[in-house]
Amino acid sequence: MSLRHALLGLLSERPASGYDLLKRFETSLANVWPATQSQMYTELSKLADSGLISVTAQGPRGRKEYTLTDEGLAELRHWLTETKPQRNTRNDILLRVFFLNAITPDQARSYLTELMKLSEQEHEGLRRLADSIDWGDDPLSVNGKIALEYGLRFNAMRREWAAWATDQIRQ
């Protein structure tokens, strides 16, 4: 996924200003694909320059409202249906697990215990996020709930795995 496709996806729901997109991004996609404000505005300019979105209104202080063009919708649909998701093959957590033998068993168990705590914190953060959102029946809400459930289940699995792995470390 790219920021480009995330913005196209958000604009497929309805036109929005850069500020509105930033706020929607923070409450829906930031846990999946983090981006800074400057990255978002840079990408919006690129999307407009390439004709995938258009500026349909301009307001005070340079506020622009963006709308997805037919070409932008075609690009989003192409990305969704004709490109394979990139598998993120780098995993710092598991790389460290491969070399736990370089530290003491107590340190290895401590590392895994910290991973359990991290998973619990992330799970709780997602739970708070889920509770704070006024979920609707619109596609972004439905798909957002599905994605959030993935995060909840992933963190529960990682916590369970880390507890199991801790028990595997021998003195």
GROMACS .gro file of N, CA and C in nm:
model
  513
    1MET      N    1   0.085  -0.118   0.000
    1MET     CA    2   0.000   0.000   0.000
    1MET      C    3   0.089   0.122   0.000
    2SER      N    4   0.035   0.228  -0.049
    2SER     CA    5   0.108   0.353  -0.046
    2SER      C    6   0.016   0.461   0.007
    3LEU      N    7   0.075   0.569   0.046
    3LEU     CA    8  -0.002   0.684   0.089
    3LEU      C    9  -0.094   0.730  -0.024
    4ARG      N   10  -0.044   0.719  -0.145
    4ARG     CA   11  -0.122   0.756  -0.264
    4ARG      C   12  -0.256   0.683  -0.265
    5HIS      N   13  -0.253   0.554  -0.246
    5HIS     CA   14  -0.375   0.475  -0.251
    5HIS      C   15  -0.461   0.495  -0.127
    6ALA      N   16  -0.400   0.522  -0.015
    6ALA     CA   17  -0.477   0.553   0.106
    6ALA      C   18  -0.559   0.680   0.084
    7LEU      N   19  -0.499   0.782   0.027
    7LEU     CA   20  -0.571   0.907   0.003
    7LEU      C   21  -0.679   0.889  -0.104
    8LEU      N   22  -0.647   0.815  -0.209
    8LEU     CA   23  -0.749   0.787  -0.311
    8LEU      C   24  -0.868   0.714  -0.247
    9GLY      N   25  -0.838   0.619  -0.160
    9GLY     CA   26  -0.944   0.544  -0.093
    9GLY      C   27  -1.031   0.632  -0.006
   10LEU      N   28  -0.969   0.721   0.070
   10LEU     CA   29  -1.047   0.813   0.153
   10LEU      C   30  -1.133   0.905   0.067
   11LEU      N   31  -1.077   0.952  -0.043
   11LEU     CA   32  -1.153   1.042  -0.131
   11LEU      C   33  -1.261   0.968  -0.209
   12SER      N   34  -1.252   0.836  -0.217
   12SER     CA   35  -1.357   0.761  -0.285
   12SER      C   36  -1.488   0.767  -0.206
   13GLU      N   37  -1.478   0.795  -0.078
   13GLU     CA   38  -1.597   0.807   0.007
   13GLU      C   39  -1.669   0.939  -0.015
   14ARG      N   40  -1.590   1.049  -0.018
   14ARG     CA   41  -1.647   1.183  -0.037
   14ARG      C   42  -1.533   1.283  -0.052
   15PRO      N   43  -1.562   1.397  -0.116
   15PRO     CA   44  -1.460   1.502  -0.126
   15PRO      C   45  -1.420   1.551   0.014
   16ALA      N   46  -1.297   1.602   0.024
   16ALA     CA   47  -1.250   1.648   0.154
   16ALA      C   48  -1.134   1.744   0.136
   17SER      N   49  -1.114   1.827   0.236
   17SER     CA   50  -0.997   1.915   0.239
   17SER      C   51  -0.878   1.835   0.291
   18GLY      N   52  -0.761   1.892   0.277
   18GLY     CA   53  -0.643   1.828   0.331
   18GLY      C   54  -0.654   1.807   0.482
   19TYR      N   55  -0.706   1.908   0.551
   19TYR     CA   56  -0.725   1.898   0.695
   19TYR      C   57  -0.823   1.786   0.729
   20ASP      N   58  -0.935   1.782   0.656
   20ASP     CA   59  -1.034   1.676   0.681
   20ASP      C   60  -0.974   1.537   0.656
   21LEU      N   61  -0.895   1.527   0.549
   21LEU     CA   62  -0.829   1.398   0.520
   21LEU      C   63  -0.733   1.360   0.630
   22LEU      N   64  -0.659   1.458   0.681
   22LEU     CA   65  -0.565   1.431   0.790
   22LEU      C   66  -0.639   1.378   0.912
   23LYS      N   67  -0.751   1.439   0.947
   23LYS     CA   68  -0.828   1.395   1.064
   23LYS      C   69  -0.887   1.256   1.040
   24ARG      N   70  -0.941   1.231   0.920
   24ARG     CA   71  -0.996   1.099   0.889
   24ARG      C   72  -0.885   0.995   0.890
   25PHE      N   73  -0.769   1.033   0.840
   25PHE     CA   74  -0.655   0.943   0.837
   25PHE      C   75  -0.615   0.904   0.979
   26GLU      N   76  -0.610   1.003   1.067
   26GLU     CA   77  -0.568   0.978   1.206
   26GLU      C   78  -0.662   0.882   1.278
   27THR      N   79  -0.791   0.886   1.245
   27THR     CA   80  -0.886   0.800   1.315
   27THR      C   81  -0.916   0.670   1.241
   28SER      N   82  -0.860   0.654   1.121
   28SER     CA   83  -0.891   0.531   1.050
   28SER      C   84  -0.769   0.455   1.000
   29LEU      N   85  -0.671   0.523   0.945
   29LEU     CA   86  -0.561   0.454   0.878
   29LEU      C   87  -0.426   0.465   0.948
   30ALA      N   88  -0.412   0.553   1.044
   30ALA     CA   89  -0.281   0.578   1.103
   30ALA      C   90  -0.218   0.453   1.164
   31ASN      N   91  -0.301   0.360   1.213
   31ASN     CA   92  -0.246   0.237   1.270
   31ASN      C   93  -0.203   0.138   1.163
   32VAL      N   94  -0.249   0.161   1.040
   32VAL     CA   95  -0.217   0.072   0.930
   32VAL      C   96  -0.103   0.129   0.845
   33TRP      N   97  -0.109   0.259   0.823
   33TRP     CA   98  -0.013   0.323   0.734
   33TRP      C   99   0.016   0.463   0.788
   34PRO      N  100   0.112   0.478   0.878
   34PRO     CA  101   0.139   0.609   0.936
   34PRO      C  102   0.195   0.707   0.832
   35ALA      N  103   0.155   0.832   0.844
   35ALA     CA  104   0.206   0.937   0.756
   35ALA      C  105   0.199   1.070   0.830
   36THR      N  106   0.291   1.157   0.796
   36THR     CA  107   0.293   1.290   0.856
   36THR      C  108   0.206   1.385   0.774
   37GLN      N  109   0.175   1.498   0.832
   37GLN     CA  110   0.096   1.600   0.763
   37GLN      C  111   0.166   1.645   0.636
   38SER      N  112   0.297   1.669   0.643
   38SER     CA  113   0.369   1.715   0.525
   38SER      C  114   0.371   1.608   0.415
   39GLN      N  115   0.381   1.481   0.453
   39GLN     CA  116   0.375   1.374   0.354
   39GLN      C  117   0.239   1.372   0.284
   40MET      N  118   0.134   1.393   0.361
   40MET     CA  119   0.000   1.391   0.303
   40MET      C  120  -0.020   1.506   0.205
   41TYR      N  121   0.020   1.627   0.244
   41TYR     CA  122   0.001   1.741   0.155
   41TYR      C  123   0.089   1.730   0.030
   42THR      N  124   0.207   1.676   0.044
   42THR     CA  125   0.293   1.654  -0.073
   42THR      C  126   0.227   1.555  -0.168
   43GLU      N  127   0.172   1.447  -0.113
   43GLU     CA  128   0.108   1.346  -0.196
   43GLU      C  129  -0.020   1.402  -0.261
   44LEU      N  130  -0.095   1.484  -0.190
   44LEU     CA  131  -0.214   1.545  -0.249
   44LEU      C  132  -0.176   1.630  -0.370
   45SER      N  133  -0.068   1.705  -0.360
   45SER     CA  134  -0.021   1.785  -0.473
   45SER      C  135   0.016   1.697  -0.592
   46LYS      N  136   0.085   1.586  -0.565
   46LYS     CA  137   0.123   1.494  -0.671
   46LYS      C  138   0.000   1.432  -0.737
   47LEU      N  139  -0.098   1.394  -0.656
   47LEU     CA  140  -0.220   1.335  -0.709
   47LEU      C  141  -0.296   1.434  -0.797
   48ALA      N  142  -0.300   1.560  -0.753
   48ALA     CA  143  -0.367   1.663  -0.832
   48ALA      C  144  -0.292   1.688  -0.962
   49ASP      N  145  -0.158   1.695  -0.955
   49ASP     CA  146  -0.077   1.717  -1.075
   49ASP      C  147  -0.092   1.605  -1.176
   50SER      N  148  -0.115   1.483  -1.127
   50SER     CA  149  -0.128   1.368  -1.218
   50SER      C  150  -0.272   1.345  -1.264
   51GLY      N  151  -0.364   1.428  -1.216
   51GLY     CA  152  -0.503   1.418  -1.260
   51GLY      C  153  -0.585   1.312  -1.191
   52LEU      N  154  -0.533   1.253  -1.083
   52LEU     CA  155  -0.608   1.150  -1.012
   52LEU      C  156  -0.708   1.209  -0.914
   53ILE      N  157  -0.683   1.333  -0.872
   53ILE     CA  158  -0.779   1.409  -0.792
   53ILE      C  159  -0.783   1.550  -0.849
   54SER      N  160  -0.887   1.622  -0.815
   54SER     CA  161  -0.895   1.761  -0.860
   54SER      C  162  -0.930   1.848  -0.741
   55VAL      N  163  -0.889   1.974  -0.751
   55VAL     CA  164  -0.926   2.073  -0.650
   55VAL      C  165  -1.059   2.131  -0.695
   56THR      N  166  -1.164   2.106  -0.618
   56THR     CA  167  -1.298   2.149  -0.658
   56THR      C  168  -1.346   2.273  -0.586
   57ALA      N  169  -1.274   2.314  -0.483
   57ALA     CA  170  -1.310   2.437  -0.412
   57ALA      C  171  -1.186   2.488  -0.340
   58GLN      N  172  -1.179   2.619  -0.328
   58GLN     CA  173  -1.071   2.681  -0.252
   58GLN      C  174  -1.132   2.779  -0.154
   59GLY      N  175  -1.080   2.778  -0.034
   59GLY     CA  176  -1.135   2.863   0.070
   59GLY      C  177  -1.030   2.952   0.132
   60PRO      N  178  -1.063   3.008   0.246
   60PRO     CA  179  -0.969   3.098   0.314
   60PRO      C  180  -0.841   3.024   0.356
   61ARG      N  181  -0.736   3.099   0.363
   61ARG     CA  182  -0.604   3.050   0.406
   61ARG      C  183  -0.556   2.931   0.323
   62GLY      N  184  -0.590   2.930   0.197
   62GLY     CA  185  -0.541   2.826   0.107
   62GLY      C  186  -0.608   2.692   0.120
   63ARG      N  187  -0.719   2.686   0.192
   63ARG     CA  188  -0.791   2.559   0.209
   63ARG      C  189  -0.841   2.512   0.073
   64LYS      N  190  -0.814   2.386   0.042
   64LYS     CA  191  -0.856   2.327  -0.084
   64LYS      C  192  -0.940   2.203  -0.054
   65GLU      N  193  -1.045   2.189  -0.132
   65GLU     CA  194  -1.123   2.066  -0.123
   65GLU      C  195  -1.090   1.980  -0.243
   66TYR      N  196  -1.059   1.854  -0.216
   66TYR     CA  197  -1.017   1.760  -0.320
   66TYR      C  198  -1.129   1.661  -0.351
   67THR      N  199  -1.140   1.626  -0.478
   67THR     CA  200  -1.238   1.528  -0.524
   67THR      C  201  -1.165   1.425  -0.609
   68LEU      N  202  -1.204   1.302  -0.594
   68LEU     CA  203  -1.149   1.193  -0.674
   68LEU      C  204  -1.199   1.206  -0.817
   69THR      N  205  -1.111   1.197  -0.915
   69THR     CA  206  -1.151   1.199  -1.056
   69THR      C  207  -1.181   1.057  -1.102
   70ASP      N  208  -1.237   1.045  -1.221
   70ASP     CA  209  -1.260   0.912  -1.279
   70ASP      C  210  -1.129   0.835  -1.293
   71GLU      N  211  -1.022   0.907  -1.331
   71GLU     CA  212  -0.891   0.843  -1.344
   71GLU      C  213  -0.840   0.795  -1.207
   72GLY      N  214  -0.867   0.874  -1.104
   72GLY     CA  215  -0.827   0.835  -0.969
   72GLY      C  216  -0.902   0.712  -0.921
   73LEU      N  217  -1.031   0.706  -0.950
   73LEU     CA  218  -1.110   0.589  -0.912
   73LEU      C  219  -1.061   0.466  -0.988
   74ALA      N  220  -1.028   0.484  -1.117
   74ALA     CA  221  -0.975   0.373  -1.196
   74ALA      C  222  -0.843   0.324  -1.138
   75GLU      N  223  -0.757   0.416  -1.095
   75GLU     CA  224  -0.629   0.378  -1.035
   75GLU      C  225  -0.651   0.302  -0.904
   76LEU      N  226  -0.744   0.350  -0.821
   76LEU     CA  227  -0.775   0.282  -0.695
   76LEU      C  228  -0.827   0.141  -0.722
   77ARG      N  229  -0.916   0.129  -0.816
   77ARG     CA  230  -0.972  -0.003  -0.850
   77ARG      C  231  -0.865  -0.096  -0.907
   78HIS      N  232  -0.777  -0.041  -0.990
   78HIS     CA  233  -0.667  -0.120  -1.045
   78HIS      C  234  -0.579  -0.172  -0.931
   79TRP      N  235  -0.544  -0.084  -0.840
   79TRP     CA  236  -0.458  -0.122  -0.727
   79TRP      C  237  -0.526  -0.230  -0.642
   80LEU      N  238  -0.656  -0.217  -0.620
   80LEU     CA  239  -0.729  -0.313  -0.537
   80LEU      C  240  -0.744  -0.450  -0.603
   81THR      N  241  -0.760  -0.451  -0.735
   81THR     CA  242  -0.795  -0.577  -0.801
   81THR      C  243  -0.684  -0.639  -0.884
   82GLU      N  244  -0.587  -0.560  -0.927
   82GLU     CA  245  -0.490  -0.613  -1.022
   82GLU      C  246  -0.346  -0.612  -0.973
   83THR      N  247  -0.322  -0.563  -0.856
   83THR     CA  248  -0.187  -0.568  -0.802
   83THR      C  249  -0.188  -0.652  -0.675
   84LYS      N  250  -0.082  -0.725  -0.655
   84LYS     CA  251  -0.069  -0.808  -0.535
   84LYS      C  252  -0.017  -0.722  -0.419
   85PRO      N  253  -0.071  -0.744  -0.300
   85PRO     CA  254  -0.017  -0.671  -0.184
   85PRO      C  255   0.130  -0.706  -0.163
   86GLN      N  256   0.208  -0.607  -0.126
   86GLN     CA  257   0.349  -0.633  -0.098
   86GLN      C  258   0.359  -0.697   0.040
   87ARG      N  259   0.430  -0.805   0.045
   87ARG     CA  260   0.451  -0.873   0.173
   87ARG      C  261   0.570  -0.809   0.241
   88ASN      N  262   0.546  -0.756   0.358
   88ASN     CA  263   0.655  -0.696   0.434
   88ASN      C  264   0.738  -0.809   0.492
   89THR      N  265   0.857  -0.828   0.438
   89THR     CA  266   0.938  -0.942   0.480
   89THR      C  267   1.032  -0.908   0.597
   90ARG      N  268   1.044  -0.784   0.630
   90ARG     CA  269   1.131  -0.747   0.742
   90ARG      C  270   1.051  -0.742   0.871
   91ASN      N  271   1.104  -0.808   0.972
   91ASN     CA  272   1.037  -0.809   1.100
   91ASN      C  273   1.144  -0.803   1.208
   92ASP      N  274   1.165  -0.685   1.261
   92ASP     CA  275   1.267  -0.662   1.363
   92ASP      C  276   1.245  -0.750   1.486
   93ILE      N  277   1.120  -0.770   1.523
   93ILE     CA  278   1.088  -0.851   1.640
   93ILE      C  279   1.138  -0.994   1.622
   94LEU      N  280   1.106  -1.055   1.509
   94LEU     CA  281   1.147  -1.194   1.486
   94LEU      C  282   1.296  -1.207   1.457
   95LEU      N  283   1.355  -1.107   1.397
   95LEU     CA  284   1.499  -1.111   1.375
   95LEU      C  285   1.572  -1.122   1.509
   96ARG      N  286   1.526  -1.046   1.606
   96ARG     CA  287   1.586  -1.053   1.739
   96ARG      C  288   1.567  -1.191   1.803
   97VAL      N  289   1.449  -1.250   1.780
   97VAL     CA  290   1.421  -1.383   1.837
   97VAL      C  291   1.522  -1.485   1.786
   98PHE      N  292   1.561  -1.473   1.659
   98PHE     CA  293   1.658  -1.568   1.604
   98PHE      C  294   1.791  -1.564   1.679
   99PHE      N  295   1.822  -1.454   1.744
   99PHE     CA  296   1.953  -1.440   1.808
   99PHE      C  297   1.945  -1.426   1.960
  100LEU      N  298   1.835  -1.471   2.018
  100LEU     CA  299   1.822  -1.463   2.164
  100LEU      C  300   1.928  -1.545   2.236
  101ASN      N  301   1.988  -1.640   2.166
  101ASN     CA  302   2.093  -1.720   2.229
  101ASN      C  303   2.217  -1.636   2.261
  102ALA      N  304   2.228  -1.515   2.206
  102ALA     CA  305   2.343  -1.429   2.232
  102ALA      C  306   2.332  -1.357   2.366
  103ILE      N  307   2.217  -1.369   2.431
  103ILE     CA  308   2.199  -1.308   2.562
  103ILE      C  309   2.160  -1.417   2.662
  104THR      N  310   2.154  -1.381   2.787
  104THR     CA  311   2.122  -1.482   2.890
  104THR      C  312   1.975  -1.523   2.877
  105PRO      N  313   1.941  -1.641   2.928
  105PRO     CA  314   1.799  -1.682   2.927
  105PRO      C  315   1.708  -1.582   2.997
  106ASP      N  316   1.756  -1.523   3.107
  106ASP     CA  317   1.674  -1.423   3.176
  106ASP      C  318   1.650  -1.300   3.088
  107GLN      N  319   1.753  -1.258   3.015
  107GLN     CA  320   1.737  -1.145   2.924
  107GLN      C  321   1.643  -1.180   2.809
  108ALA      N  322   1.653  -1.302   2.759
  108ALA     CA  323   1.565  -1.346   2.651
  108ALA      C  324   1.419  -1.346   2.697
  109ARG      N  325   1.397  -1.401   2.817
  109ARG     CA  326   1.260  -1.402   2.871
  109ARG      C  327   1.211  -1.259   2.895
  110SER      N  328   1.300  -1.172   2.939
  110SER     CA  329   1.263  -1.032   2.960
  110SER      C  330   1.222  -0.966   2.828
  111TYR      N  331   1.296  -0.995   2.722
  111TYR     CA  332   1.261  -0.942   2.590
  111TYR      C  333   1.121  -0.987   2.550
  112LEU      N  334   1.094  -1.114   2.567
  112LEU     CA  335   0.963  -1.169   2.530
  112LEU      C  336   0.851  -1.116   2.620
  113THR      N  337   0.882  -1.095   2.747
  113THR     CA  338   0.785  -1.037   2.839
  113THR      C  339   0.751  -0.894   2.798
  114GLU      N  340   0.852  -0.819   2.757
  114GLU     CA  341   0.828  -0.682   2.709
  114GLU      C  342   0.743  -0.685   2.583
  115LEU      N  343   0.763  -0.784   2.499
  115LEU     CA  344   0.682  -0.798   2.379
  115LEU      C  345   0.536  -0.827   2.416
  116MET      N  346   0.516  -0.909   2.519
  116MET     CA  347   0.380  -0.933   2.568
  116MET      C  348   0.316  -0.803   2.615
  117LYS      N  349   0.392  -0.723   2.691
  117LYS     CA  350   0.340  -0.596   2.741
  117LYS      C  351   0.308  -0.501   2.625
  118LEU      N  352   0.397  -0.495   2.527
  118LEU     CA  353   0.374  -0.410   2.410
  118LEU      C  354   0.246  -0.453   2.338
  119SER      N  355   0.228  -0.582   2.322
  119SER     CA  356   0.109  -0.633   2.256
  119SER      C  357  -0.017  -0.598   2.335
  120GLU      N  358  -0.009  -0.608   2.466
  120GLU     CA  359  -0.123  -0.571   2.551
  120GLU      C  360  -0.154  -0.422   2.538
  121GLN      N  361  -0.048  -0.338   2.538
  121GLN     CA  362  -0.068  -0.193   2.524
  121GLN      C  363  -0.130  -0.159   2.389
  122GLU      N  364  -0.080  -0.220   2.283
  122GLU     CA  365  -0.134  -0.192   2.151
  122GLU      C  366  -0.277  -0.242   2.139
  123HIS      N  367  -0.305  -0.358   2.198
  123HIS     CA  368  -0.441  -0.411   2.198
  123HIS      C  369  -0.534  -0.315   2.270
  124GLU      N  370  -0.491  -0.267   2.386
  124GLU     CA  371  -0.573  -0.174   2.465
  124GLU      C  372  -0.592  -0.042   2.391
  125GLY      N  373  -0.488   0.005   2.324
  125GLY     CA  374  -0.500   0.129   2.245
  125GLY      C  375  -0.602   0.114   2.133
  126LEU      N  376  -0.600   0.000   2.067
  126LEU     CA  377  -0.698  -0.025   1.961
  126LEU      C  378  -0.838  -0.040   2.019
  127ARG      N  379  -0.848  -0.100   2.135
  127ARG     CA  380  -0.979  -0.115   2.200
  127ARG      C  381  -1.035   0.024   2.234
  128ARG      N  382  -0.949   0.113   2.288
  128ARG     CA  383  -0.993   0.250   2.319
  128ARG      C  384  -1.034   0.323   2.190
  129LEU      N  385  -0.956   0.303   2.084
  129LEU     CA  386  -0.991   0.365   1.956
  129LEU      C  387  -1.127   0.315   1.908
  130ALA      N  388  -1.149   0.186   1.916
  130ALA     CA  389  -1.277   0.129   1.873
  130ALA      C  390  -1.393   0.188   1.953
  131ASP      N  391  -1.371   0.205   2.084
  131ASP     CA  392  -1.476   0.259   2.170
  131ASP      C  393  -1.501   0.407   2.146
  132SER      N  394  -1.401   0.478   2.093
  132SER     CA  395  -1.414   0.623   2.075
  132SER      C  396  -1.478   0.662   1.942
  133ILE      N  397  -1.492   0.567   1.853
  133ILE     CA  398  -1.543   0.598   1.719
  133ILE      C  399  -1.693   0.576   1.715
  134ASP      N  400  -1.761   0.671   1.655
  134ASP     CA  401  -1.904   0.659   1.633
  134ASP      C  402  -1.923   0.585   1.500
  135TRP      N  403  -1.926   0.452   1.508
  135TRP     CA  404  -1.930   0.370   1.389
  135TRP      C  405  -2.064   0.386   1.317
  136GLY      N  406  -2.056   0.397   1.187
  136GLY     CA  407  -2.176   0.405   1.105
  136GLY      C  408  -2.189   0.281   1.018
  137ASP      N  409  -2.281   0.288   0.924
  137ASP     CA  410  -2.300   0.179   0.830
  137ASP      C  411  -2.233   0.206   0.696
  138ASP      N  412  -2.161   0.319   0.687
  138ASP     CA  413  -2.093   0.355   0.563
  138ASP      C  414  -1.976   0.260   0.540
  139PRO      N  415  -1.933   0.247   0.415
  139PRO     CA  416  -1.825   0.153   0.383
  139PRO      C  417  -1.696   0.177   0.462
  140LEU      N  418  -1.658   0.303   0.484
  140LEU     CA  419  -1.535   0.329   0.558
  140LEU      C  420  -1.546   0.279   0.702
  141SER      N  421  -1.663   0.295   0.763
  141SER     CA  422  -1.683   0.245   0.900
  141SER      C  423  -1.679   0.092   0.903
  142VAL      N  424  -1.750   0.029   0.811
  142VAL     CA  425  -1.753  -0.118   0.809
  142VAL      C  426  -1.613  -0.173   0.785
  143ASN      N  427  -1.544  -0.121   0.684
  143ASN     CA  428  -1.410  -0.170   0.654
  143ASN      C  429  -1.310  -0.131   0.762
  144GLY      N  430  -1.331  -0.016   0.823
  144GLY     CA  431  -1.246   0.025   0.935
  144GLY      C  432  -1.259  -0.071   1.053
  145LYS      N  433  -1.383  -0.115   1.082
  145LYS     CA  434  -1.404  -0.211   1.190
  145LYS      C  435  -1.335  -0.344   1.158
  146ILE      N  436  -1.341  -0.383   1.031
  146ILE     CA  437  -1.276  -0.508   0.990
  146ILE      C  438  -1.125  -0.496   1.011
  147ALA      N  439  -1.066  -0.384   0.967
  147ALA     CA  440  -0.922  -0.365   0.982
  147ALA      C  441  -0.883  -0.355   1.130
  148LEU      N  442  -0.965  -0.288   1.209
  148LEU     CA  443  -0.936  -0.274   1.351
  148LEU      C  444  -0.942  -0.411   1.419
  149GLU      N  445  -1.036  -0.493   1.379
  149GLU     CA  446  -1.045  -0.629   1.435
  149GLU      C  447  -0.920  -0.710   1.404
  150TYR      N  448  -0.864  -0.689   1.284
  150TYR     CA  449  -0.738  -0.755   1.250
  150TYR      C  450  -0.630  -0.714   1.351
  151GLY      N  451  -0.620  -0.585   1.378
  151GLY     CA  452  -0.520  -0.538   1.474
  151GLY      C  453  -0.540  -0.596   1.613
  152LEU      N  454  -0.665  -0.603   1.656
  152LEU     CA  455  -0.695  -0.661   1.787
  152LEU      C  456  -0.653  -0.809   1.792
  153ARG      N  457  -0.690  -0.883   1.688
  153ARG     CA  458  -0.657  -1.025   1.685
  153ARG      C  459  -0.507  -1.048   1.670
  154PHE      N  460  -0.441  -0.965   1.590
  154PHE     CA  461  -0.297  -0.978   1.573
  154PHE      C  462  -0.225  -0.957   1.706
  155ASN      N  463  -0.263  -0.853   1.780
  155ASN     CA  464  -0.197  -0.827   1.907
  155ASN      C  465  -0.228  -0.935   2.009
  156ALA      N  466  -0.349  -0.989   2.007
  156ALA     CA  467  -0.381  -1.100   2.097
  156ALA      C  468  -0.296  -1.222   2.063
  157MET      N  469  -0.282  -1.250   1.933
  157MET     CA  470  -0.200  -1.364   1.890
  157MET      C  471  -0.054  -1.343   1.929
  158ARG      N  472  -0.002  -1.222   1.906
  158ARG     CA  473   0.139  -1.196   1.937
  158ARG      C  474   0.164  -1.206   2.088
  159ARG      N  475   0.070  -1.161   2.168
  159ARG     CA  476   0.082  -1.171   2.314
  159ARG      C  477   0.085  -1.318   2.355
  160GLU      N  478  -0.007  -1.398   2.299
  160GLU     CA  479  -0.012  -1.540   2.330
  160GLU      C  480   0.116  -1.611   2.284
  161TRP      N  481   0.164  -1.577   2.164
  161TRP     CA  482   0.286  -1.637   2.112
  161TRP      C  483   0.405  -1.602   2.202
  162ALA      N  484   0.415  -1.477   2.246
  162ALA     CA  485   0.528  -1.435   2.330
  162ALA      C  486   0.526  -1.508   2.464
  163ALA      N  487   0.407  -1.532   2.518
  163ALA     CA  488   0.396  -1.608   2.643
  163ALA      C  489   0.445  -1.751   2.621
  164TRP      N  490   0.403  -1.812   2.510
  164TRP     CA  491   0.448  -1.947   2.477
  164TRP      C  492   0.599  -1.949   2.458
  165ALA      N  493   0.652  -1.852   2.383
  165ALA     CA  494   0.795  -1.848   2.356
  165ALA      C  495   0.876  -1.830   2.483
  166THR      N  496   0.824  -1.752   2.576
  166THR     CA  497   0.892  -1.732   2.704
  166THR      C  498   0.911  -1.867   2.775
  167ASP      N  499   0.810  -1.951   2.769
  167ASP     CA  500   0.817  -2.084   2.832
  167ASP      C  501   0.916  -2.176   2.761
  168GLN      N  502   0.950  -2.147   2.637
  168GLN     CA  503   1.043  -2.231   2.561
  168GLN      C  504   1.189  -2.204   2.597
  169ILE      N  505   1.216  -2.088   2.655
  169ILE     CA  506   1.355  -2.050   2.688
  169ILE      C  507   1.399  -2.131   2.809
  170ARG      N  508   1.507  -2.204   2.793
  170ARG     CA  509   1.558  -2.288   2.902
  170ARG      C  510   1.665  -2.213   2.981
  171GLN      N  511   1.679  -2.257   3.103
  171GLN     CA  512   1.785  -2.200   3.188
  171GLN      C  513   1.913  -2.240   3.132
   0.00000   0.00000   0.00000
